[in-house]
Short mmCIF file of C-alpha atoms in Angstrom, two decimals:
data_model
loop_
_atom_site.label_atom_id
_atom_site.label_comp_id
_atom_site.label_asym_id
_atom_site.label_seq_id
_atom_site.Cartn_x
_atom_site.Cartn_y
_atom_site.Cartn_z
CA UNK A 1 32.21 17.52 -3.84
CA UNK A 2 30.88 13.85 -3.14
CA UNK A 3 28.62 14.26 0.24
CA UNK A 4 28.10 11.43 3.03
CA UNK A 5 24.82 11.87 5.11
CA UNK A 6 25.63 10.57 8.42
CA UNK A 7 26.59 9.82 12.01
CA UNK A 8 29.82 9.94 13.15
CA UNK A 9 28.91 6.53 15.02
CA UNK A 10 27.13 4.64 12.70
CA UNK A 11 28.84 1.59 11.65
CA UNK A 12 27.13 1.45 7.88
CA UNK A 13 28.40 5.11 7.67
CA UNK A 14 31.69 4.01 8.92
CA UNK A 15 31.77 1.27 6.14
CA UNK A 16 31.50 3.48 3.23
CA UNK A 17 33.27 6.11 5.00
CA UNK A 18 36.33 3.43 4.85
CA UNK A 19 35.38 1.74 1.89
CA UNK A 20 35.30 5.72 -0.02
CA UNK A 21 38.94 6.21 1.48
CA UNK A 22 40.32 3.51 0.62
CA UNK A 23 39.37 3.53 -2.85
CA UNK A 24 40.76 7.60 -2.11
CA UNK A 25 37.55 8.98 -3.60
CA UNK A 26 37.13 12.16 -1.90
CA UNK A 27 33.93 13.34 0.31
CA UNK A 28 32.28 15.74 2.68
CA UNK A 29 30.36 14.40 5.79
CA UNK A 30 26.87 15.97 6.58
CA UNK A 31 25.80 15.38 9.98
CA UNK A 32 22.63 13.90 9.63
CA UNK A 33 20.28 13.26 12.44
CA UNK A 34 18.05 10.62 11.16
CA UNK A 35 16.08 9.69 14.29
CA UNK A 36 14.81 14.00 13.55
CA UNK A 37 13.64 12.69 10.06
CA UNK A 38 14.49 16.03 7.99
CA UNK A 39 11.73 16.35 5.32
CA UNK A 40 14.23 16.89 2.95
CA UNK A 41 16.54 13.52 3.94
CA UNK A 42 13.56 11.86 3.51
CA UNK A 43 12.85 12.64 0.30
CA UNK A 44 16.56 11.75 -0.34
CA UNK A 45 16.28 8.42 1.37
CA UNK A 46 12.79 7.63 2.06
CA UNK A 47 13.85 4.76 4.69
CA UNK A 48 15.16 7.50 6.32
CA UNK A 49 18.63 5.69 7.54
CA UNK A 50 22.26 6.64 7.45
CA UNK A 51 23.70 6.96 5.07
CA UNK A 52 23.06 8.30 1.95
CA UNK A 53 25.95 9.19 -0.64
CA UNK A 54 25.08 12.34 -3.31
CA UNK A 55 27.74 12.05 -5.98
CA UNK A 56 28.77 15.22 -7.72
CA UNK A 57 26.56 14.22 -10.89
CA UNK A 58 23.44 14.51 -8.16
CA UNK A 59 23.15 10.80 -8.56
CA UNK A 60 21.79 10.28 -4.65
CA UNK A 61 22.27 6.71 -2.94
CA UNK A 62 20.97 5.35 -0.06
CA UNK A 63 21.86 2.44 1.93
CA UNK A 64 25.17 1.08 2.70
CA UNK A 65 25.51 -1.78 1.00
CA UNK A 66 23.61 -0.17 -2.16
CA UNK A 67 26.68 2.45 -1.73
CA UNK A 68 29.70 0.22 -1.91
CA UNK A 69 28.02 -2.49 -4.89
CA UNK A 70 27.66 1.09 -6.15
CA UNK A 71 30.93 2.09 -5.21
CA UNK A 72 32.47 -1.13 -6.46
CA UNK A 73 30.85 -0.72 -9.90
CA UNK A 74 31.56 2.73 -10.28
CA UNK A 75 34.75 3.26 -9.50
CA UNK A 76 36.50 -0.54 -10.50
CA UNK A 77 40.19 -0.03 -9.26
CA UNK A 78 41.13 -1.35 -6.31
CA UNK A 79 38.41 -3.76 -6.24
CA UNK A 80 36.49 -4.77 -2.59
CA UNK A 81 34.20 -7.10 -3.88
CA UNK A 82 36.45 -10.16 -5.01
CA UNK A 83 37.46 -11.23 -8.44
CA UNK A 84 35.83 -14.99 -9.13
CA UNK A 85 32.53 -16.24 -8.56
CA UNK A 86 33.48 -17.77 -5.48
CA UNK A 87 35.40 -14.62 -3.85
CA UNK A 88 32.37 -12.21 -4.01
CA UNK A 89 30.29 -14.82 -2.69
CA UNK A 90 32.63 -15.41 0.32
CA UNK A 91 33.08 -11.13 0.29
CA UNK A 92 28.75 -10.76 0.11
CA UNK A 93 27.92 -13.89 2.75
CA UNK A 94 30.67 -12.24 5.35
CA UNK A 95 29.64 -8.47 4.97
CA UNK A 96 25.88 -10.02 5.08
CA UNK A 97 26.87 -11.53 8.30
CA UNK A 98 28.85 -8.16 10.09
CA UNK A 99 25.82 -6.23 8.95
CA UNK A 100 23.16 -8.61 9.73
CA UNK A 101 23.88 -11.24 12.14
CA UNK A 102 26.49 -9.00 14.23
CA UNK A 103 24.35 -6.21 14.22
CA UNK A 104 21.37 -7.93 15.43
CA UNK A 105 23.10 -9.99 17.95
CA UNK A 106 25.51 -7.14 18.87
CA UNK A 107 25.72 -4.12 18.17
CA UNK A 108 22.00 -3.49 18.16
CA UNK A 109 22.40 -4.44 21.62
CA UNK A 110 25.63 -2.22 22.91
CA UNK A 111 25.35 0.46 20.61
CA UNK A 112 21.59 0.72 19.76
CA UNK A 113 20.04 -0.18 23.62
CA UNK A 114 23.42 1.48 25.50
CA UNK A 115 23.97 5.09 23.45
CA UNK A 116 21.47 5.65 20.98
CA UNK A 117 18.72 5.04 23.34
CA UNK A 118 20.05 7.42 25.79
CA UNK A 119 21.36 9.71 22.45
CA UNK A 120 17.41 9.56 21.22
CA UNK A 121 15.73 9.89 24.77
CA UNK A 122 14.12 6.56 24.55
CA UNK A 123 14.65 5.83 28.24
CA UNK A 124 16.62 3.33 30.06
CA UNK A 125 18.80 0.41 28.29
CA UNK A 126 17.59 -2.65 28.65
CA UNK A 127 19.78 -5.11 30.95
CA UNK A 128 19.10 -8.29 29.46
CA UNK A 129 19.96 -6.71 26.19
CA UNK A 130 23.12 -5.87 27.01
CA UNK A 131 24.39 -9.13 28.37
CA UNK A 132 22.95 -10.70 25.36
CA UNK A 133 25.25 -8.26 23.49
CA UNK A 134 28.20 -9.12 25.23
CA UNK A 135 27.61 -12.41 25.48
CA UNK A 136 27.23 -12.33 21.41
CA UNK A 137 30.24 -10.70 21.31
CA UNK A 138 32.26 -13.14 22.23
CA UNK A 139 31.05 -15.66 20.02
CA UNK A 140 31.58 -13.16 17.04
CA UNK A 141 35.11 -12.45 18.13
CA UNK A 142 35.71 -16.27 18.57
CA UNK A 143 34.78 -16.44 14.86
CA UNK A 144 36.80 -13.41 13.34
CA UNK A 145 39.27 -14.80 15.22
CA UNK A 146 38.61 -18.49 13.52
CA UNK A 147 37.96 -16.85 10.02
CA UNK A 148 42.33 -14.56 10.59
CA UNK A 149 43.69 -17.32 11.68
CA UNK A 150 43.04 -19.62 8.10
CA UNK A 151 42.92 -16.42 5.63
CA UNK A 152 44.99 -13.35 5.29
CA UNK A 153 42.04 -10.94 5.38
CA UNK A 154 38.40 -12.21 6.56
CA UNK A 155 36.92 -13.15 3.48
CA UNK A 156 40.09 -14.75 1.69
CA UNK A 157 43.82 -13.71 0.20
CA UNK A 158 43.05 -10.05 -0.55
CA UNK A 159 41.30 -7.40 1.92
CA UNK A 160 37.66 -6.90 0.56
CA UNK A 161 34.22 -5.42 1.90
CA UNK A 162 33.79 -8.16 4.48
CA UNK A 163 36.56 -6.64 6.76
CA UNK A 164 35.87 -3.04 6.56
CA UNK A 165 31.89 -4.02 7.13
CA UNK A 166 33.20 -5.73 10.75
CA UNK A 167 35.92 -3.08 11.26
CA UNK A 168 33.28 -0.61 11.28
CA UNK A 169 31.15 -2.20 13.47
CA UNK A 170 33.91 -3.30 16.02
CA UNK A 171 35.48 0.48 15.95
CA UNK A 172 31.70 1.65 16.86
CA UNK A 173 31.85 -0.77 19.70
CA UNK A 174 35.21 0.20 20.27
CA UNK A 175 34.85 3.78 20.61
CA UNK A 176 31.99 3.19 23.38
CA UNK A 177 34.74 1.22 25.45
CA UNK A 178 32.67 -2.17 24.68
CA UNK A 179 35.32 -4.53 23.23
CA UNK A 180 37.15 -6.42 25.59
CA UNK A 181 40.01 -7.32 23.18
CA UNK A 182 41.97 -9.79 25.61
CA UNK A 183 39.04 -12.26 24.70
CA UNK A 184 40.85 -13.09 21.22
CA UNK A 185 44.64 -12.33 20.68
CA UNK A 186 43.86 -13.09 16.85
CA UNK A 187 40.76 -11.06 16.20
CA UNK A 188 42.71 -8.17 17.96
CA UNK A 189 45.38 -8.82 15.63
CA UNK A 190 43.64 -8.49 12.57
CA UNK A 191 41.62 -5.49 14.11
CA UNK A 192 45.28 -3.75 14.70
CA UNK A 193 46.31 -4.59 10.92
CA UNK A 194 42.92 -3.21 9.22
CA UNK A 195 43.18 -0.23 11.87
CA UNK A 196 46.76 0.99 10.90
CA UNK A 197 45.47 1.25 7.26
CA UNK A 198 45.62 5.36 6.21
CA UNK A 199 41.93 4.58 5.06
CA UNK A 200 41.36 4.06 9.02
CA UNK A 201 42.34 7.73 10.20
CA UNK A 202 38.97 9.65 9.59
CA UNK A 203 37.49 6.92 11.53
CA UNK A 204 40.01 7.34 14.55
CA UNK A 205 40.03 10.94 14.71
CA UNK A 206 36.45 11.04 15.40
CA UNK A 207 34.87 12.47 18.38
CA UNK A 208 31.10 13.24 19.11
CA UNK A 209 29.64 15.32 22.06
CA UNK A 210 29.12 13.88 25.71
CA UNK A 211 31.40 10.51 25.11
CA UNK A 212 35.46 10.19 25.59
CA UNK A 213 36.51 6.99 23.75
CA UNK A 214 38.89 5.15 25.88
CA UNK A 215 42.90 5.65 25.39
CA UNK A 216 43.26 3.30 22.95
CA UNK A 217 40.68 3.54 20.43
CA UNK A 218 43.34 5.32 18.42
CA UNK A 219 46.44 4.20 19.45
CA UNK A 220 47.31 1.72 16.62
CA UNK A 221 49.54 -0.48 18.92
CA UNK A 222 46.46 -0.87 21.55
CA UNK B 1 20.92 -30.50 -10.18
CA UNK B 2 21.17 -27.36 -8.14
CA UNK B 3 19.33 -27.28 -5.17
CA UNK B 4 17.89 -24.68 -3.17
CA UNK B 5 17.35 -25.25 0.53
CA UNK B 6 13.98 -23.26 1.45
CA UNK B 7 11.04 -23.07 3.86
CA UNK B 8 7.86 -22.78 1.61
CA UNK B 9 6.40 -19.56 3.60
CA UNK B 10 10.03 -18.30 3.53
CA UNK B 11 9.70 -14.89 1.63
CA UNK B 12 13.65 -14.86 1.43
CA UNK B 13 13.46 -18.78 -0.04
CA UNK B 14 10.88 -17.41 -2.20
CA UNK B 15 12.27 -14.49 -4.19
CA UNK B 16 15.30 -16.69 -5.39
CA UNK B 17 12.50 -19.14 -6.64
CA UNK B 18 11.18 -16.70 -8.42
CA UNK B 19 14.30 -15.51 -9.99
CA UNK B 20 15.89 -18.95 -11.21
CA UNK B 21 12.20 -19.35 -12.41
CA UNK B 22 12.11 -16.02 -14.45
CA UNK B 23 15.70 -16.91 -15.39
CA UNK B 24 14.20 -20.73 -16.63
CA UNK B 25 17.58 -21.87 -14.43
CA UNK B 26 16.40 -25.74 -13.38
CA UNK B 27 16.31 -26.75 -9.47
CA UNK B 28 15.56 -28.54 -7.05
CA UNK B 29 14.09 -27.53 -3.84
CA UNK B 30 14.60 -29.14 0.00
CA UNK B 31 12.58 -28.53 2.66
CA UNK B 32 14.84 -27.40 5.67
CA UNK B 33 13.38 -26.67 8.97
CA UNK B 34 15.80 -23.88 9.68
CA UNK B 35 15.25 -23.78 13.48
CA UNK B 36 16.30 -27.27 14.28
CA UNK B 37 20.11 -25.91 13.65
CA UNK B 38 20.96 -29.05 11.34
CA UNK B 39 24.53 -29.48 12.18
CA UNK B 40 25.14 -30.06 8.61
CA UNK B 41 23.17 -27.28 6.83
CA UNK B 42 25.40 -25.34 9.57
CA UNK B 43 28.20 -26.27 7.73
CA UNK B 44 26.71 -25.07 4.22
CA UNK B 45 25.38 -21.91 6.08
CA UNK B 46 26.33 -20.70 9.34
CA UNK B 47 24.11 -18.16 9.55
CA UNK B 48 21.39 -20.84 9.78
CA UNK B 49 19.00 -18.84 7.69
CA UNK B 50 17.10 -20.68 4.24
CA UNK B 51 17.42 -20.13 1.72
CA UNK B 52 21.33 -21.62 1.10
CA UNK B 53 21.71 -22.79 -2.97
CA UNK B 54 24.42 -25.24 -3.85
CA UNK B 55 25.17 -25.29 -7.77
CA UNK B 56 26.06 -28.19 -9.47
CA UNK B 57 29.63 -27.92 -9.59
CA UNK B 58 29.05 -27.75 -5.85
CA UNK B 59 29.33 -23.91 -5.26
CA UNK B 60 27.86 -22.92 -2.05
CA UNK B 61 25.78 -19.45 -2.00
CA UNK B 62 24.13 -18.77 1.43
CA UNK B 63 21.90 -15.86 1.98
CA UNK B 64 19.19 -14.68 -0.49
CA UNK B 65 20.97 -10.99 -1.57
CA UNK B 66 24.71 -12.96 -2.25
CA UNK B 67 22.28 -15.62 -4.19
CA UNK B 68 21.05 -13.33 -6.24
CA UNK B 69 23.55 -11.24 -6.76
CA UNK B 70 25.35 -14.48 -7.79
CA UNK B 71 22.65 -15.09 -10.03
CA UNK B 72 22.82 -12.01 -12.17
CA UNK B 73 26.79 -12.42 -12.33
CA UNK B 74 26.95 -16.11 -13.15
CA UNK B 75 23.85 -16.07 -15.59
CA UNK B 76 23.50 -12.49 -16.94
CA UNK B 77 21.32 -12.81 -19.38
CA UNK B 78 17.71 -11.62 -18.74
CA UNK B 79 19.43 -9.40 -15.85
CA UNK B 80 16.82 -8.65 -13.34
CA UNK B 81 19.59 -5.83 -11.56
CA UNK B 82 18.70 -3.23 -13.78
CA UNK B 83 21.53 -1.86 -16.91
CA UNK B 84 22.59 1.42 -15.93
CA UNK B 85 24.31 2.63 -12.68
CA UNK B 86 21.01 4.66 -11.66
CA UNK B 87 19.24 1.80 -12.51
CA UNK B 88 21.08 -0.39 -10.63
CA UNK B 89 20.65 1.96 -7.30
CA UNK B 90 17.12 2.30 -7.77
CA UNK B 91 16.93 -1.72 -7.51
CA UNK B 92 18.77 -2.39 -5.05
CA UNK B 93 17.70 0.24 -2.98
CA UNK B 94 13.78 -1.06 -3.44
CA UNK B 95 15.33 -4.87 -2.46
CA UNK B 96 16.82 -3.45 0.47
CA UNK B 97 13.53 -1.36 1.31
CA UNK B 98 11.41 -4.81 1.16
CA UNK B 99 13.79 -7.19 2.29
CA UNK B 100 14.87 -4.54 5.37
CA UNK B 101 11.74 -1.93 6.13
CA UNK B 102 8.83 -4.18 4.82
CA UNK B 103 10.38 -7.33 6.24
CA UNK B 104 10.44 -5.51 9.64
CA UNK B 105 7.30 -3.93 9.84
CA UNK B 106 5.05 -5.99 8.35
CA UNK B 107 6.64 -9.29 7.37
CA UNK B 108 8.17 -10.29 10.98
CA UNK B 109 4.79 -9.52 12.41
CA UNK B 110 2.50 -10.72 10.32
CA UNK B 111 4.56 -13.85 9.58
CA UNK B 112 6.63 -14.37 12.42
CA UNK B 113 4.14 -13.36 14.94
CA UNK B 114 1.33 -15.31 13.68
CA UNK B 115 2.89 -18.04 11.82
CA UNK B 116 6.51 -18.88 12.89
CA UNK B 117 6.17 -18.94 16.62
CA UNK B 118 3.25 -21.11 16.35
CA UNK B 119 5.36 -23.57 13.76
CA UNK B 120 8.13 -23.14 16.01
CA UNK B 121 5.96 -23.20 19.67
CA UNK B 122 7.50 -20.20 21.13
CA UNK B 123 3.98 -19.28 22.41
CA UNK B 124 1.32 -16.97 21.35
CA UNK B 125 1.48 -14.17 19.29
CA UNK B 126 1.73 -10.73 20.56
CA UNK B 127 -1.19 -8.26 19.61
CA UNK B 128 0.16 -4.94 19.17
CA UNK B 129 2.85 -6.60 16.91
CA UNK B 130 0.01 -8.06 14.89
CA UNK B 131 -1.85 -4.15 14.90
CA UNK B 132 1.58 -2.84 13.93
CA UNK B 133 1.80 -5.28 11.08
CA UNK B 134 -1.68 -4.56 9.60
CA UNK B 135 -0.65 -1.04 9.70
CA UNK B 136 2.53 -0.58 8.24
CA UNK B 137 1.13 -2.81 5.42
CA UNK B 138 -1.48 -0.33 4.54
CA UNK B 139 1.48 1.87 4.22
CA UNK B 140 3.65 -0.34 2.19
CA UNK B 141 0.68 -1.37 -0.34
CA UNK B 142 0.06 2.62 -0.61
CA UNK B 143 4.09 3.01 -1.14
CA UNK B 144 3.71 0.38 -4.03
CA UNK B 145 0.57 1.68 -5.79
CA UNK B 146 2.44 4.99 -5.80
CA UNK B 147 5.89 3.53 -7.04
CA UNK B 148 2.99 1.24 -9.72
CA UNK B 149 1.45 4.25 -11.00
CA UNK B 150 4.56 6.43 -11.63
CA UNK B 151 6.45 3.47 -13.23
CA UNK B 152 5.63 -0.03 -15.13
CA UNK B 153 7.89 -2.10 -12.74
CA UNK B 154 8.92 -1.30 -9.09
CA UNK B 155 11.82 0.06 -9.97
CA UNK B 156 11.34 1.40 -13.66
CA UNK B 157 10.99 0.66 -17.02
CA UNK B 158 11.75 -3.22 -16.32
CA UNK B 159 11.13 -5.86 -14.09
CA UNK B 160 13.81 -6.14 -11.47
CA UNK B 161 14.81 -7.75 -8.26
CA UNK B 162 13.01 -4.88 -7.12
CA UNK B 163 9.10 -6.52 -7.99
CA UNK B 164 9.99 -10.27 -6.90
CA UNK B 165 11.16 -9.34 -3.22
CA UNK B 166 8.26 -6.89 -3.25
CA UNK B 167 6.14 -10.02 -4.27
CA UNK B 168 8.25 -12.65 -2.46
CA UNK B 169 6.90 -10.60 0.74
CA UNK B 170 3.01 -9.87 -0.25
CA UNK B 171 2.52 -13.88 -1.57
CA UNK B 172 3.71 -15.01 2.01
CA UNK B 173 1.29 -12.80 3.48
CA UNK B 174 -1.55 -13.06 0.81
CA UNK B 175 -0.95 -17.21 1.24
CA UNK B 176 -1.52 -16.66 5.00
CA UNK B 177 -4.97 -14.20 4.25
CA UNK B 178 -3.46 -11.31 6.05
CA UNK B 179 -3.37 -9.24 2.42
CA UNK B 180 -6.97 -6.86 2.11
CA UNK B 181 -6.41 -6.00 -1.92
CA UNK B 182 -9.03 -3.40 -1.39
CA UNK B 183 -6.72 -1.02 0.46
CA UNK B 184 -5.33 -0.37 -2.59
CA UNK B 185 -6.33 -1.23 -6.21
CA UNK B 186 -3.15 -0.01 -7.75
CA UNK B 187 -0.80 -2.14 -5.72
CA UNK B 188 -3.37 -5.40 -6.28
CA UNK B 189 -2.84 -4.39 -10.58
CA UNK B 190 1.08 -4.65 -10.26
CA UNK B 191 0.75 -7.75 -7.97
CA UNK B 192 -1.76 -9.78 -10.70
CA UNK B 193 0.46 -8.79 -13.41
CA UNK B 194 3.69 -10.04 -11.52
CA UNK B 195 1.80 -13.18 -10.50
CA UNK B 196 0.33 -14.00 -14.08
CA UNK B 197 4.03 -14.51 -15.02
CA UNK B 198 5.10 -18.25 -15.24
CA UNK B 199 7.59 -17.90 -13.15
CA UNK B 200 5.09 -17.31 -10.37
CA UNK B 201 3.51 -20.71 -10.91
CA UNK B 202 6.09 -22.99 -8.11
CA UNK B 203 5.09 -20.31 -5.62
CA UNK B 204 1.26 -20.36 -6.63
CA UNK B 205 1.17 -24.09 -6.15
CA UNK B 206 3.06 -24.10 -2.81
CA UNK B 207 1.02 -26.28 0.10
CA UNK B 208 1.60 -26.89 3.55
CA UNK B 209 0.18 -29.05 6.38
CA UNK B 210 -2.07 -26.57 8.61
CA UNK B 211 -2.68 -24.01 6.84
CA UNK B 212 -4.63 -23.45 3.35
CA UNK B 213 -4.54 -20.40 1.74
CA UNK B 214 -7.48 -18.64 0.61
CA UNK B 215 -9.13 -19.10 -2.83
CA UNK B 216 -7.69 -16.25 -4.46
CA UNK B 217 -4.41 -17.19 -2.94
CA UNK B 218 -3.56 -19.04 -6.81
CA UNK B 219 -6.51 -17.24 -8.72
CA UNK B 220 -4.56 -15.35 -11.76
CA UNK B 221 -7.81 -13.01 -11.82
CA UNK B 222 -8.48 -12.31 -7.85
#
């Protein structure tokens, strides 16, 4: 069987985790705690992050978005990516963004200073960092909320990459009781239709040790 | 003619140089000064980040992965992503490594620290980023002679994606001094071989007010 390397939290494992199911390519998740840096994950996936796919042929990749190009190429049907020129450039620009720009901005901020510093005994969260992250977040919201409001799915007509890579980080976010979803009746919207999707459930039925997500992290009509 | 919207130190600007170069693909660069927010390279990119490309037939392509990714999609010959799936992984997974792990250990440091806050007067830079820089690079350049010895490219038998982030990264730093090619002979080999290549020459010639690089910066035989 297929094996996932990762945290139940991470939003790049939650990506491919939603990206495998809804392409319904089956998989087994290995807890992986990276911050321990396991000899042998490293020799896996030498950058050490989750996570890291091992397909049955022993073929190992790391990296998210090296998974789902991977994913994408491998397995065809049911494309993510887009179909023209101009799709997957819309599809690689937006899940550049969730992963890069909203990470940075956000959920390196609510996520990485609020749980996995406390997760990875790093001390204290930072204060500043946290308004910064909220502060972020609204601005990102304002713009999914811009971006559902002229397309059917984030990137364009068909549901792609781009809105499983913000799904995942917004469930993350989600699941810690960060999002304040009365900020943007539209972004919640879209957030309820990509959240109802039976690719979603894995995702929702997760629970990790010493956190209770709020009521309606998996209540699809939150 | 297709232009390509850059910073010259910009190691991001330069490794799509380097590809439309090694893929003889004609342009035209502009100089845009990424941190003065120009409302309308906003509207091109609104990530705000150089490089953004435009094509011809007016085509937008913001971010350096979704350019080249474009790149090898719309112009496949001479494919610099690698043929088979593994191959594929392998460079993408060495991009990622440069363009995420390098660029934050060494590049941000070394080239944000020291050069980008000055261009950009957000004060001095900060020592122990600078120490941090100088010695995750000795680690990277040993990672590289490693990956140099055991392979003829970065990532294999061919030259990828893989080698021109790799050297989109080290030029940036090598223009600014901040390279010591003794640390490691094998990673300085795989560097003047990727630099003797004609597509290296726009980045070899590159000049800008302030700072001059040092005389091996554009020596083929440092």
């Amino acid at each position: 069987m297929r094996v996932l390397y990762h945290l139940p939290l991470s939003p790049y494992a939650r990506k491919v985790r939603l990206v495998l199911a809804e392409k319904r390519l089956p998989f087994e998740l290995r807890l992986e705690k990276a911050w321990e840096r396991r000899p042998e994950y490293l020799e896996l996936n030498p950058a050490g992050t989750v996570p890291t796919m091992v397909e049955d042929n022993g073929l190992v990749i790391p990296d998210s978005c090296v998974i789902c190009e991977y994913l994408d190429e491998a397995y065809p049907d049911s494309s993510l990516m887009g179909r023209t020129l101009a799709e997957r450039i819309e599809v690689r620009r937006l899940t550049a963004w969730f992963d890069g720009k909203f990470a940075q901005e956000v959920t390196n901020n609510l996520y990485g200073e609020k749980y996995l510093r406390r997760l990875t005994r790093r001390g204290n969260p930072d204060p500043s960092s946290i308004r910064t992250g909220f502060t972020a977040l609204r601005y990102h919201l304002d713009y999914i909320a811009w971006l559902a409001e002229n397309r059917k799915w984030l990137a364009g007509a068909s549901l792609s990459l781009a809105d499983f890579a913000a799904a995942a980080h917004l469930s993350t976010l989600d699941f810690l009781g960060e999002v304040d979803w009365t900020i943007s009746p539209q972004a919640k919207e879209w957030y309820a239709r990509i959240k109802s999707r039976p690719s979603f459930r894995g995702v929702l039925a997760d629970r990790v040790p010493g956190t209770t997500p709020p009521d309606h992290y998996a209540d699809l009509d939150f």
